[in-house]
Every structure is written in structure tokens, then in C-alpha cells.
Amino acid sequence: MPLLLVLLAASSCSKKSAKEQAAQTTADGDEIDPYANLVFTFDDAVVDAGQINRWDTTQFVKFSPAVPGKFKWTSARELTFSPMTPFQPSTVFKADCGLRPCPAGSRSWP
């Protein structure tokens, strides 16, 4: 009987919380540095030359959970996001680019 209680206690201590299980289930992206800028690359030109190399607070990409920051178009098809606060560790973030789908597989961060 004592061995059963020890095994039961050991197995219950090693279980992941519901939050950890959900994060593991839904996490299909890359791990990022909390202070890193994110770069989104689109297949086609999205903006004209007048919008390139200007920092803007317009929310071109909506993050969930929210991350305050600024955006800059570094080319007609490349958008850089610079967070004002670090990304929270051990958190799954989702990005929505509005009417355009976020580019799959064409994002980069250091």
C-alpha cells in the first residue's frame, strides 16, 4: 500500500497544469527573445515608397495577448515590429494581419 501512495504522489506531481498543456498543444511557432524585433515578409508589395523607413504606431499586426510597440516598413514587402515592453516568457502569441493573412513561414527574428 505505501508503494502505491508513493507512485500515485509521484505521478500527480509530474503532471502539467492545464495552462502548460494548452501552451504545448497550441505552440507551433518559434521561441523568441523577449526583446527581439519581429520581421514580417509579405509575398507582394504592401505599401508605397512614402511609408518606408518611418516608425508608426498604427497597429498593422494585432497580437494576442496584446504587445504594445511600433512598426516600420523596411521595404514595400517587409514590416518590422519593435515591442515597447518585452514579450512575456512562456507565452504563446498569435499575430493577425487584418485583411491580409500573416505570411506563413516568411517571418524572421534573431
GROMACS .gro file of C-alpha atoms in nm, residues 13-52:
model
   40
   13CYS     CA    1   0.344   1.583  -0.915
   14SER     CA    2   0.476   1.533  -1.267
   15LYS     CA    3   0.152   1.630  -1.442
   16LYS     CA    4   0.148   1.957  -1.633
   17SER     CA    5  -0.100   2.226  -1.545
   18ALA     CA    6  -0.387   2.299  -1.784
   19LYS     CA    7  -0.207   2.618  -1.893
   20GLU     CA    8   0.115   2.428  -1.969
   21GLN     CA    9  -0.077   2.162  -2.162
   22ALA     CA   10  -0.263   2.425  -2.366
   23ALA     CA   11   0.061   2.607  -2.445
   24GLN     CA   12   0.227   2.286  -2.557
   25THR     CA   13  -0.075   2.187  -2.768
   26THR     CA   14  -0.113   2.520  -2.946
   27ALA     CA   15   0.252   2.624  -2.972
   28ASP     CA   16   0.358   2.567  -3.329
   29GLY     CA   17   0.587   2.867  -3.373
   30ASP     CA   18   0.938   2.954  -3.275
   31GLU     CA   19   1.074   3.063  -2.940
   32ILE     CA   20   1.179   3.427  -2.949
   33ASP     CA   21   1.399   3.655  -2.743
   34PRO     CA   22   1.174   3.870  -2.519
   35TYR     CA   23   1.346   4.185  -2.650
   36ALA     CA   24   1.363   4.089  -3.019
   37ASN     CA   25   1.212   4.280  -3.307
   38LEU     CA   26   0.988   4.072  -3.531
   39VAL     CA   27   1.010   4.095  -3.910
   40PHE     CA   28   0.716   4.000  -4.132
   41THR     CA   29   0.786   3.947  -4.503
   42PHE     CA   30   0.496   3.954  -4.748
   43ASP     CA   31   0.494   3.796  -5.094
   44ASP     CA   32   0.379   4.116  -5.266
   45ALA     CA   33   0.435   4.488  -5.213
   46VAL     CA   34   0.201   4.615  -4.941
   47VAL     CA   35   0.295   4.984  -4.908
   48ASP     CA   36   0.431   5.257  -5.133
   49ALA     CA   37   0.773   5.421  -5.102
   50GLY     CA   38   0.635   5.707  -4.890
   51GLN     CA   39   0.572   5.474  -4.594
   52ILE     CA   40   0.912   5.307  -4.591
   0.00000   0.00000   0.00000
